[in-house]
């Protein structure tokens, strides 16, 4: 593994534009269960891909609202881990950097990353289901889901559900970064959800080298200019930063 770290460090040292895609694995060591982890408690009997849809929300608005309220409370109690901080360090050291995340926990910004492209929204934000406009405050003690103060429609988490389009600006920024970077880091993602999963391979096809950081190489592409650093992101990413800039 040391030679792969050395190779990845050399790529990072020489890179002009580093693009990163993170998934739930980068937040696992902050105590946030990955999407495919068995869901705890009430949610153990639901499939997240079933619950995280507009249809589920319209069918059972209170259940879906409560699921996100519980996840939001749990996430708000979590802090960035060394992987988040190491990615913020890379951003400070390379000429050009774009961090794209599938995560909705806001931990990259909390760790000091400035350019965070949130492909799937942010659980800390709430918006009107009908008007698609973010609301700053909502009644936490009344009916669930709370009502939009402007139009009276139901409020929902400002996240992208399955079957919903990703925010146009975020997706275009992610595509542009994948097409123009010379090094693409994929950290803690199973590459199962599209269109996010296409980003590392877009970058590879455009000529970038890809470095994968994951606890397993399952589901990860292999081949020329693709390098896999196996291990927990909270250890591997800080190790890569130390190997790249040893001072
Ligand atoms: C769209 C917000 C156009 C909500 C999320 C059939 C086939 C193929 C595709 C589809 C299909 N049917 C529908 C689709 C499209 C669908 C999709 O991709 N479905 C998948 C399930 C097959 N995509 C969509 O619907 C997207 N929209 O395509 O619009 C359209 C419109 C209409 C109809 C069709 C298409 C919208 C997708 C966004 C969904 N919202 N999140 C919420 O969170 O509640 S996705 C959610 O799941 C996360 O945000 C994340 O993106 C994803 C989970 O993936 P990961 O982050 O990778 O997490 P995961 O748990 O899977 O893996 C963790 C990884 O970390 C593992 O590899 C593990 O080994 C590793 N790991 C663990 N610990 C560590 C670690 N690594 C390092 N260190 C550690 N410590």
mmCIF file of C-alpha atoms and ligand atoms in Angstrom:
data_model
loop_
_atom_site.group_PDB
_atom_site.id
_atom_site.type_symbol
_atom_site.label_atom_id
_atom_site.label_comp_id
_atom_site.label_asym_id
_atom_site.label_seq_id
_atom_site.Cartn_x
_atom_site.Cartn_y
_atom_site.Cartn_z
ATOM 1 C CA UNK A 1 0.000 0.000 0.000
ATOM 2 C CA UNK A 2 2.938 2.334 0.760
ATOM 3 C CA UNK A 3 3.907 2.480 -2.930
ATOM 4 C CA UNK A 4 0.327 3.361 -3.878
ATOM 5 C CA UNK A 5 0.334 6.135 -1.249
ATOM 6 C CA UNK A 6 3.642 7.387 -2.672
ATOM 7 C CA UNK A 7 2.213 7.335 -6.176
ATOM 8 C CA UNK A 8 -0.984 9.116 -5.070
ATOM 9 C CA UNK A 9 1.116 11.715 -3.207
ATOM 10 C CA UNK A 10 3.172 12.395 -6.336
ATOM 11 C CA UNK A 11 -0.049 12.833 -8.366
ATOM 12 C CA UNK A 12 -1.464 15.184 -5.726
ATOM 13 C CA UNK A 13 1.768 17.213 -5.552
ATOM 14 C CA UNK A 14 1.783 17.720 -9.351
ATOM 15 C CA UNK A 15 -1.979 18.227 -9.780
ATOM 16 C CA UNK A 16 -3.200 21.528 -11.192
ATOM 17 C CA UNK A 17 -6.913 20.840 -10.594
ATOM 18 C CA UNK A 18 -8.070 18.303 -8.000
ATOM 19 C CA UNK A 19 -11.710 17.231 -8.062
ATOM 20 C CA UNK A 20 -13.202 15.145 -5.253
ATOM 21 C CA UNK A 21 -16.417 13.146 -4.952
ATOM 22 C CA UNK A 22 -17.373 12.082 -1.438
ATOM 23 C CA UNK A 23 -20.054 9.693 -0.266
ATOM 24 C CA UNK A 24 -21.381 8.475 3.051
ATOM 25 C CA UNK A 25 -18.094 6.696 3.839
ATOM 26 C CA UNK A 26 -16.319 10.013 4.479
ATOM 27 C CA UNK A 27 -18.794 10.760 7.295
ATOM 28 C CA UNK A 28 -18.907 7.232 8.728
ATOM 29 C CA UNK A 29 -16.178 8.043 11.290
ATOM 30 C CA UNK A 30 -18.178 11.093 12.382
ATOM 31 C CA UNK A 31 -20.837 8.644 13.552
ATOM 32 C CA UNK A 32 -23.242 9.075 10.634
ATOM 33 C CA UNK A 33 -24.427 5.677 9.350
ATOM 34 C CA UNK A 34 -23.784 5.108 5.646
ATOM 35 C CA UNK A 35 -26.837 4.842 3.472
ATOM 36 C CA UNK A 36 -26.559 1.134 3.105
ATOM 37 C CA UNK A 37 -26.034 0.475 6.811
ATOM 38 C CA UNK A 38 -28.920 -1.317 8.462
ATOM 39 C CA UNK A 39 -31.253 1.467 9.552
ATOM 40 C CA UNK A 40 -31.853 1.670 13.275
ATOM 41 C CA UNK A 41 -35.095 1.585 15.218
ATOM 42 C CA UNK A 42 -38.361 2.369 13.485
ATOM 43 C CA UNK A 43 -36.615 2.687 10.171
ATOM 44 C CA UNK A 44 -35.196 -0.845 10.232
ATOM 45 C CA UNK A 45 -38.349 -2.040 8.501
ATOM 46 C CA UNK A 46 -38.184 0.544 5.701
ATOM 47 C CA UNK A 47 -35.949 0.641 2.629
ATOM 48 C CA UNK A 48 -34.309 4.093 2.482
ATOM 49 C CA UNK A 49 -34.743 4.110 -1.276
ATOM 50 C CA UNK A 50 -38.477 3.714 -0.598
ATOM 51 C CA UNK A 51 -38.623 6.440 2.063
ATOM 52 C CA UNK A 52 -36.429 8.979 0.239
ATOM 53 C CA UNK A 53 -38.942 9.634 -2.547
ATOM 54 C CA UNK A 54 -41.631 12.277 -3.207
ATOM 55 C CA UNK A 55 -44.172 9.476 -3.503
ATOM 56 C CA UNK A 56 -43.365 8.220 0.017
ATOM 57 C CA UNK A 57 -43.637 11.777 1.339
ATOM 58 C CA UNK A 58 -47.050 12.333 -0.278
ATOM 59 C CA UNK A 59 -48.220 8.919 0.920
ATOM 60 C CA UNK A 60 -46.904 9.220 4.504
ATOM 61 C CA UNK A 61 -45.756 12.837 5.043
ATOM 62 C CA UNK A 62 -45.499 12.580 8.847
ATOM 63 C CA UNK A 63 -43.403 9.378 8.718
ATOM 64 C CA UNK A 64 -40.971 10.787 6.160
ATOM 65 C CA UNK A 65 -40.795 14.161 7.965
ATOM 66 C CA UNK A 66 -40.036 12.338 11.254
ATOM 67 C CA UNK A 67 -37.333 10.182 9.601
ATOM 68 C CA UNK A 68 -35.525 13.301 8.419
ATOM 69 C CA UNK A 69 -36.078 15.114 11.741
ATOM 70 C CA UNK A 70 -34.468 12.179 13.534
ATOM 71 C CA UNK A 71 -31.553 12.037 11.072
ATOM 72 C CA UNK A 72 -31.128 15.862 11.269
ATOM 73 C CA UNK A 73 -30.939 15.729 15.076
ATOM 74 C CA UNK A 74 -28.386 12.909 14.931
ATOM 75 C CA UNK A 75 -26.293 14.678 12.255
ATOM 76 C CA UNK A 76 -26.361 18.002 14.123
ATOM 77 C CA UNK A 77 -24.678 16.206 17.049
ATOM 78 C CA UNK A 78 -21.848 14.962 14.771
ATOM 79 C CA UNK A 79 -18.570 16.748 14.007
ATOM 80 C CA UNK A 80 -16.261 16.604 10.991
ATOM 81 C CA UNK A 81 -13.628 13.864 11.260
ATOM 82 C CA UNK A 82 -9.937 13.933 10.132
ATOM 83 C CA UNK A 83 -10.988 13.034 6.572
ATOM 84 C CA UNK A 84 -13.109 16.193 6.256
ATOM 85 C CA UNK A 85 -10.269 18.295 7.682
ATOM 86 C CA UNK A 86 -7.670 16.678 5.398
ATOM 87 C CA UNK A 87 -9.804 17.451 2.335
ATOM 88 C CA UNK A 88 -10.045 21.093 3.494
ATOM 89 C CA UNK A 89 -6.218 21.062 3.798
ATOM 90 C CA UNK A 90 -5.823 19.780 0.236
ATOM 91 C CA UNK A 91 -8.093 22.595 -0.965
ATOM 92 C CA UNK A 92 -5.749 25.126 0.671
ATOM 93 C CA UNK A 93 -2.647 23.620 -0.947
ATOM 94 C CA UNK A 94 -3.517 22.906 -4.592
ATOM 95 C CA UNK A 95 -3.937 25.484 -7.392
ATOM 96 C CA UNK A 96 -7.547 24.542 -8.166
ATOM 97 C CA UNK A 97 -9.938 22.370 -6.154
ATOM 98 C CA UNK A 98 -13.582 21.297 -6.455
ATOM 99 C CA UNK A 99 -15.268 19.227 -3.758
ATOM 100 C CA UNK A 100 -18.468 17.496 -4.863
ATOM 101 C CA UNK A 101 -20.415 15.628 -2.215
ATOM 102 C CA UNK A 102 -23.377 13.255 -2.257
ATOM 103 C CA UNK A 103 -23.697 13.773 1.493
ATOM 104 C CA UNK A 104 -26.425 15.940 2.988
ATOM 105 C CA UNK A 105 -24.771 16.383 6.410
ATOM 106 C CA UNK A 106 -22.953 19.702 5.861
ATOM 107 C CA UNK A 107 -19.751 18.368 7.475
ATOM 108 C CA UNK A 108 -17.403 19.479 4.676
ATOM 109 C CA UNK A 109 -18.400 23.132 5.179
ATOM 110 C CA UNK A 110 -18.140 22.624 8.944
ATOM 111 C CA UNK A 111 -14.537 21.436 8.401
ATOM 112 C CA UNK A 112 -13.688 24.610 6.466
ATOM 113 C CA UNK A 113 -14.049 23.440 2.844
ATOM 114 C CA UNK A 114 -14.988 26.538 0.853
ATOM 115 C CA UNK A 115 -16.062 25.146 -2.526
ATOM 116 C CA UNK A 116 -18.596 22.411 -1.674
ATOM 117 C CA UNK A 117 -20.920 21.284 -4.459
ATOM 118 C CA UNK A 118 -23.883 19.552 -2.775
ATOM 119 C CA UNK A 119 -25.350 17.204 -5.377
ATOM 120 C CA UNK A 120 -28.102 15.880 -3.104
ATOM 121 C CA UNK A 121 -28.946 18.948 -1.017
ATOM 122 C CA UNK A 122 -28.541 19.455 2.706
ATOM 123 C CA UNK A 123 -30.660 17.962 5.508
ATOM 124 C CA UNK A 124 -30.142 21.119 7.599
ATOM 125 C CA UNK A 125 -32.238 23.103 5.079
ATOM 126 C CA UNK A 126 -36.029 22.851 4.772
ATOM 127 C CA UNK A 127 -38.126 23.965 1.806
ATOM 128 C CA UNK A 128 -41.750 24.208 0.720
ATOM 129 C CA UNK A 129 -42.875 21.086 -1.131
ATOM 130 C CA UNK A 130 -45.114 23.140 -3.430
ATOM 131 C CA UNK A 131 -43.066 26.288 -4.037
ATOM 132 C CA UNK A 132 -39.588 24.635 -3.834
ATOM 133 C CA UNK A 133 -38.367 27.654 -1.830
ATOM 134 C CA UNK A 134 -36.141 27.259 1.238
ATOM 135 C CA UNK A 135 -37.682 28.516 4.492
ATOM 136 C CA UNK A 136 -35.431 29.732 7.295
ATOM 137 C CA UNK A 137 -37.670 28.859 10.255
ATOM 138 C CA UNK A 138 -40.415 26.368 10.852
ATOM 139 C CA UNK A 139 -42.708 25.352 13.709
ATOM 140 C CA UNK A 140 -41.035 22.405 15.454
ATOM 141 C CA UNK A 141 -43.815 21.843 18.001
ATOM 142 C CA UNK A 142 -46.926 21.853 15.838
ATOM 143 C CA UNK A 143 -48.223 19.549 13.100
ATOM 144 C CA UNK A 144 -45.730 17.381 11.224
ATOM 145 C CA UNK A 145 -44.787 18.154 8.531
ATOM 146 C CA UNK A 146 -44.960 21.876 9.417
ATOM 147 C CA UNK A 147 -46.685 24.222 6.970
ATOM 148 C CA UNK A 148 -45.038 26.770 4.677
ATOM 149 C CA UNK A 149 -45.452 30.250 6.223
ATOM 150 C CA UNK A 150 -45.976 31.667 2.699
ATOM 151 C CA UNK A 151 -48.422 29.330 0.998
ATOM 152 C CA UNK A 152 -49.488 26.818 3.650
ATOM 153 C CA UNK A 153 -48.063 23.876 1.704
ATOM 154 C CA UNK A 154 -46.187 21.055 3.450
ATOM 155 C CA UNK A 155 -42.506 21.629 4.292
ATOM 156 C CA UNK A 156 -39.909 18.982 3.347
ATOM 157 C CA UNK A 157 -36.162 18.527 3.756
ATOM 158 C CA UNK A 158 -34.101 20.321 1.076
ATOM 159 C CA UNK A 159 -32.587 17.076 -0.195
ATOM 160 C CA UNK A 160 -32.812 15.345 -3.591
ATOM 161 C CA UNK A 161 -35.042 12.286 -3.379
ATOM 162 C CA UNK A 162 -34.817 9.253 -5.662
ATOM 163 C CA UNK A 163 -36.574 10.030 -8.915
ATOM 164 C CA UNK A 164 -35.922 13.771 -8.520
ATOM 165 C CA UNK A 165 -33.565 15.758 -10.696
ATOM 166 C CA UNK A 166 -30.347 17.023 -9.165
ATOM 167 C CA UNK A 167 -29.899 20.812 -8.832
ATOM 168 C CA UNK A 168 -28.825 21.985 -12.289
ATOM 169 C CA UNK A 169 -26.035 24.331 -11.158
ATOM 170 C CA UNK A 170 -24.512 21.723 -8.850
ATOM 171 C CA UNK A 171 -24.606 19.028 -11.514
ATOM 172 C CA UNK A 172 -23.033 21.296 -14.141
ATOM 173 C CA UNK A 173 -20.281 22.310 -11.708
ATOM 174 C CA UNK A 174 -19.614 18.644 -10.953
ATOM 175 C CA UNK A 175 -19.476 17.712 -14.644
ATOM 176 C CA UNK A 176 -17.161 20.652 -15.407
ATOM 177 C CA UNK A 177 -14.802 19.636 -12.602
ATOM 178 C CA UNK A 178 -14.745 15.996 -13.745
ATOM 179 C CA UNK A 179 -13.995 17.059 -17.314
ATOM 180 C CA UNK A 180 -11.208 19.509 -16.427
ATOM 181 C CA UNK A 181 -9.413 18.013 -13.426
ATOM 182 C CA UNK A 182 -6.140 16.109 -13.734
ATOM 183 C CA UNK A 183 -6.641 14.224 -10.470
ATOM 184 C CA UNK A 184 -9.986 12.874 -9.220
ATOM 185 C CA UNK A 185 -10.316 11.596 -5.646
ATOM 186 C CA UNK A 186 -13.316 9.344 -4.931
ATOM 187 C CA UNK A 187 -13.725 9.063 -1.153
ATOM 188 C CA UNK A 188 -16.183 6.772 0.640
ATOM 189 C CA UNK A 189 -18.752 6.065 -2.021
ATOM 190 C CA UNK A 190 -20.250 2.818 -3.281
ATOM 191 C CA UNK A 191 -20.800 4.360 -6.724
ATOM 192 C CA UNK A 192 -24.350 2.999 -6.771
ATOM 193 C CA UNK A 193 -26.333 6.188 -7.223
ATOM 194 C CA UNK A 194 -26.427 8.004 -10.554
ATOM 195 C CA UNK A 195 -25.670 10.505 -11.901
ATOM 196 C CA UNK A 196 -23.064 11.051 -9.092
ATOM 197 C CA UNK A 197 -21.497 7.638 -9.726
ATOM 198 C CA UNK A 198 -20.553 8.645 -13.279
ATOM 199 C CA UNK A 199 -18.228 11.458 -12.153
ATOM 200 C CA UNK A 200 -15.026 9.466 -11.446
ATOM 201 C CA UNK A 201 -15.337 7.686 -14.762
ATOM 202 C CA UNK A 202 -16.041 10.939 -16.638
ATOM 203 C CA UNK A 203 -12.801 12.296 -15.195
ATOM 204 C CA UNK A 204 -10.931 9.110 -16.107
ATOM 205 C CA UNK A 205 -12.215 9.209 -19.680
ATOM 206 C CA UNK A 206 -11.133 12.855 -19.900
ATOM 207 C CA UNK A 207 -7.579 11.767 -19.007
ATOM 208 C CA UNK A 208 -7.425 12.310 -15.236
ATOM 209 C CA UNK A 209 -5.930 9.839 -12.798
ATOM 210 C CA UNK A 210 -8.400 8.506 -10.239
ATOM 211 C CA UNK A 211 -7.527 7.723 -6.630
ATOM 212 C CA UNK A 212 -10.196 5.775 -4.738
ATOM 213 C CA UNK A 213 -10.294 5.850 -0.925
ATOM 214 C CA UNK A 214 -12.592 3.199 0.500
ATOM 215 C CA UNK A 215 -12.664 0.422 3.070
ATOM 216 C CA UNK A 216 -13.252 -2.015 0.189
ATOM 217 C CA UNK A 217 -12.476 -2.053 -3.533
ATOM 218 C CA UNK A 218 -15.853 -3.707 -4.207
ATOM 219 C CA UNK A 219 -17.791 -1.877 -6.909
ATOM 220 C CA UNK A 220 -14.796 0.282 -7.746
ATOM 221 C CA UNK A 221 -13.434 0.322 -11.277
ATOM 222 C CA UNK A 222 -9.863 -0.870 -11.747
ATOM 223 C CA UNK A 223 -7.392 -0.211 -14.514
ATOM 224 C CA UNK A 224 -4.807 2.159 -15.892
ATOM 225 C CA UNK A 225 -4.574 5.497 -13.965
ATOM 226 C CA UNK A 226 -6.942 4.161 -11.288
ATOM 227 C CA UNK A 227 -5.397 3.639 -7.861
ATOM 228 C CA UNK A 228 -7.147 2.300 -4.773
ATOM 229 C CA UNK A 229 -6.123 3.239 -1.212
ATOM 230 C CA UNK A 230 -7.899 0.755 1.047
ATOM 231 C CA UNK A 231 -8.755 1.848 4.565
ATOM 232 C CA UNK A 232 -10.915 4.218 6.563
ATOM 233 C CA UNK A 233 -11.017 7.728 5.097
ATOM 234 C CA UNK A 234 -10.279 9.258 8.511
ATOM 235 C CA UNK A 235 -6.864 7.568 8.411
ATOM 236 C CA UNK A 236 -6.084 7.293 4.688
ATOM 237 C CA UNK A 237 -6.810 10.901 3.625
ATOM 238 C CA UNK A 238 -4.738 12.534 6.400
ATOM 239 C CA UNK A 239 -1.992 9.980 5.590
ATOM 240 C CA UNK A 240 -2.087 11.025 1.945
ATOM 241 C CA UNK A 241 -1.774 14.707 2.940
ATOM 242 C CA UNK A 242 1.247 13.935 5.173
ATOM 243 C CA UNK A 243 2.887 11.889 2.394
ATOM 244 C CA UNK A 244 2.286 14.697 -0.119
ATOM 245 C CA UNK A 245 3.418 17.618 2.027
ATOM 246 C CA UNK A 246 5.670 16.032 4.668
ATOM 247 C CA UNK A 247 6.874 19.284 6.301
HETATM 248 C C1 LIG B 1 -32.047 11.180 -11.065
HETATM 249 C C2 LIG B 1 -30.493 12.318 -0.385
HETATM 250 C C3 LIG B 1 -33.126 11.681 -13.103
HETATM 251 C C4 LIG B 1 -31.691 11.715 0.314
HETATM 252 C C5 LIG B 1 -29.805 10.622 -2.000
HETATM 253 C C6 LIG B 1 -32.328 1.891 -11.858
HETATM 254 C C7 LIG B 1 -31.024 1.675 -12.222
HETATM 255 C C8 LIG B 1 -30.086 2.706 -12.169
HETATM 256 C C9 LIG B 1 -30.462 3.978 -11.737
HETATM 257 C C10 LIG B 1 -31.759 4.180 -11.366
HETATM 258 C C11 LIG B 1 -32.705 3.156 -11.436
HETATM 259 N N1 LIG B 1 -33.868 3.664 -11.010
HETATM 260 C C12 LIG B 1 -33.719 4.963 -10.695
HETATM 261 C C13 LIG B 1 -32.423 5.299 -10.910
HETATM 262 C C14 LIG B 1 -31.805 6.627 -10.687
HETATM 263 C C15 LIG B 1 -31.550 6.819 -9.190
HETATM 264 C C16 LIG B 1 -30.500 5.851 -8.697
HETATM 265 O O1 LIG B 1 -29.312 6.023 -8.947
HETATM 266 N N2 LIG B 1 -30.948 4.794 -7.979
HETATM 267 C C17 LIG B 1 -30.006 3.814 -7.476
HETATM 268 C C18 LIG B 1 -30.439 3.385 -6.067
HETATM 269 C C19 LIG B 1 -29.975 2.626 -8.431
HETATM 270 N N3 LIG B 1 -31.051 8.167 -9.051
HETATM 271 C C20 LIG B 1 -31.930 9.173 -8.863
HETATM 272 O O2 LIG B 1 -33.116 9.019 -8.719
HETATM 273 C C21 LIG B 1 -31.317 10.561 -8.859
HETATM 274 N N4 LIG B 1 -32.078 11.403 -9.750
HETATM 275 O O3 LIG B 1 -31.412 10.287 -11.570
HETATM 276 O O4 LIG B 1 -32.850 12.060 -11.770
HETATM 277 C C22 LIG B 1 -34.269 10.697 -13.029
HETATM 278 C C23 LIG B 1 -35.514 11.190 -12.748
HETATM 279 C C24 LIG B 1 -36.596 10.300 -12.741
HETATM 280 C C25 LIG B 1 -36.411 8.906 -12.955
HETATM 281 C C26 LIG B 1 -35.107 8.410 -13.168
HETATM 282 C C27 LIG B 1 -34.040 9.310 -13.205
HETATM 283 C C28 LIG B 1 -31.390 11.166 -7.475
HETATM 284 C C29 LIG B 1 -30.442 10.414 -6.566
HETATM 285 C C30 LIG B 1 -30.313 11.140 -5.228
HETATM 286 C C31 LIG B 1 -30.995 10.350 -4.145
HETATM 287 N N5 LIG B 1 -30.742 10.991 -2.836
HETATM 288 N N6 LIG B 1 -29.592 11.256 -0.828
HETATM 289 C C32 LIG B 1 -31.342 11.098 1.651
HETATM 290 O O5 LIG B 1 -30.127 10.974 1.969
HETATM 291 O O6 LIG B 1 -32.283 10.727 2.378
HETATM 292 S S1 LIG B 1 -28.798 9.326 -2.434
HETATM 293 C C33 LIG B 1 -28.063 8.729 -1.025
HETATM 294 O O7 LIG B 1 -27.629 7.421 -1.353
HETATM 295 C C34 LIG B 1 -26.809 9.460 -0.641
HETATM 296 O O8 LIG B 1 -26.916 10.834 -0.821
HETATM 297 C C35 LIG B 1 -25.763 8.854 -1.519
HETATM 298 O O9 LIG B 1 -25.678 9.518 -2.729
HETATM 299 C C36 LIG B 1 -26.316 7.495 -1.781
HETATM 300 C C37 LIG B 1 -25.557 6.476 -0.995
HETATM 301 O O10 LIG B 1 -24.371 6.313 -1.656
HETATM 302 P P1 LIG B 1 -22.980 6.460 -0.874
HETATM 303 O O11 LIG B 1 -22.821 7.848 -0.402
HETATM 304 O O12 LIG B 1 -21.952 5.885 -1.742
HETATM 305 O O13 LIG B 1 -23.161 5.618 0.434
HETATM 306 P P2 LIG B 1 -23.218 4.046 0.538
HETATM 307 O O14 LIG B 1 -23.746 3.746 1.880
HETATM 308 O O15 LIG B 1 -23.874 3.485 -0.677
HETATM 309 O O16 LIG B 1 -21.691 3.584 0.445
HETATM 310 C C38 LIG B 1 -20.802 3.976 1.472
HETATM 311 C C39 LIG B 1 -19.419 3.673 0.925
HETATM 312 O O17 LIG B 1 -18.458 4.087 1.880
HETATM 313 C C40 LIG B 1 -19.179 2.184 0.684
HETATM 314 O O18 LIG B 1 -18.462 2.019 -0.527
HETATM 315 C C41 LIG B 1 -18.321 1.768 1.888
HETATM 316 O O19 LIG B 1 -17.434 0.729 1.544
HETATM 317 C C42 LIG B 1 -17.558 3.037 2.161
HETATM 318 N N7 LIG B 1 -17.127 3.264 3.535
HETATM 319 C C43 LIG B 1 -17.792 2.959 4.686
HETATM 320 N N8 LIG B 1 -17.089 3.415 5.737
HETATM 321 C C44 LIG B 1 -15.977 4.038 5.247
HETATM 322 C C45 LIG B 1 -16.000 3.940 3.844
HETATM 323 N N9 LIG B 1 -15.039 4.458 3.064
HETATM 324 C C46 LIG B 1 -14.015 5.100 3.672
HETATM 325 N N10 LIG B 1 -13.916 5.234 5.020
HETATM 326 C C47 LIG B 1 -14.874 4.719 5.828
HETATM 327 N N11 LIG B 1 -14.759 4.867 7.166
#
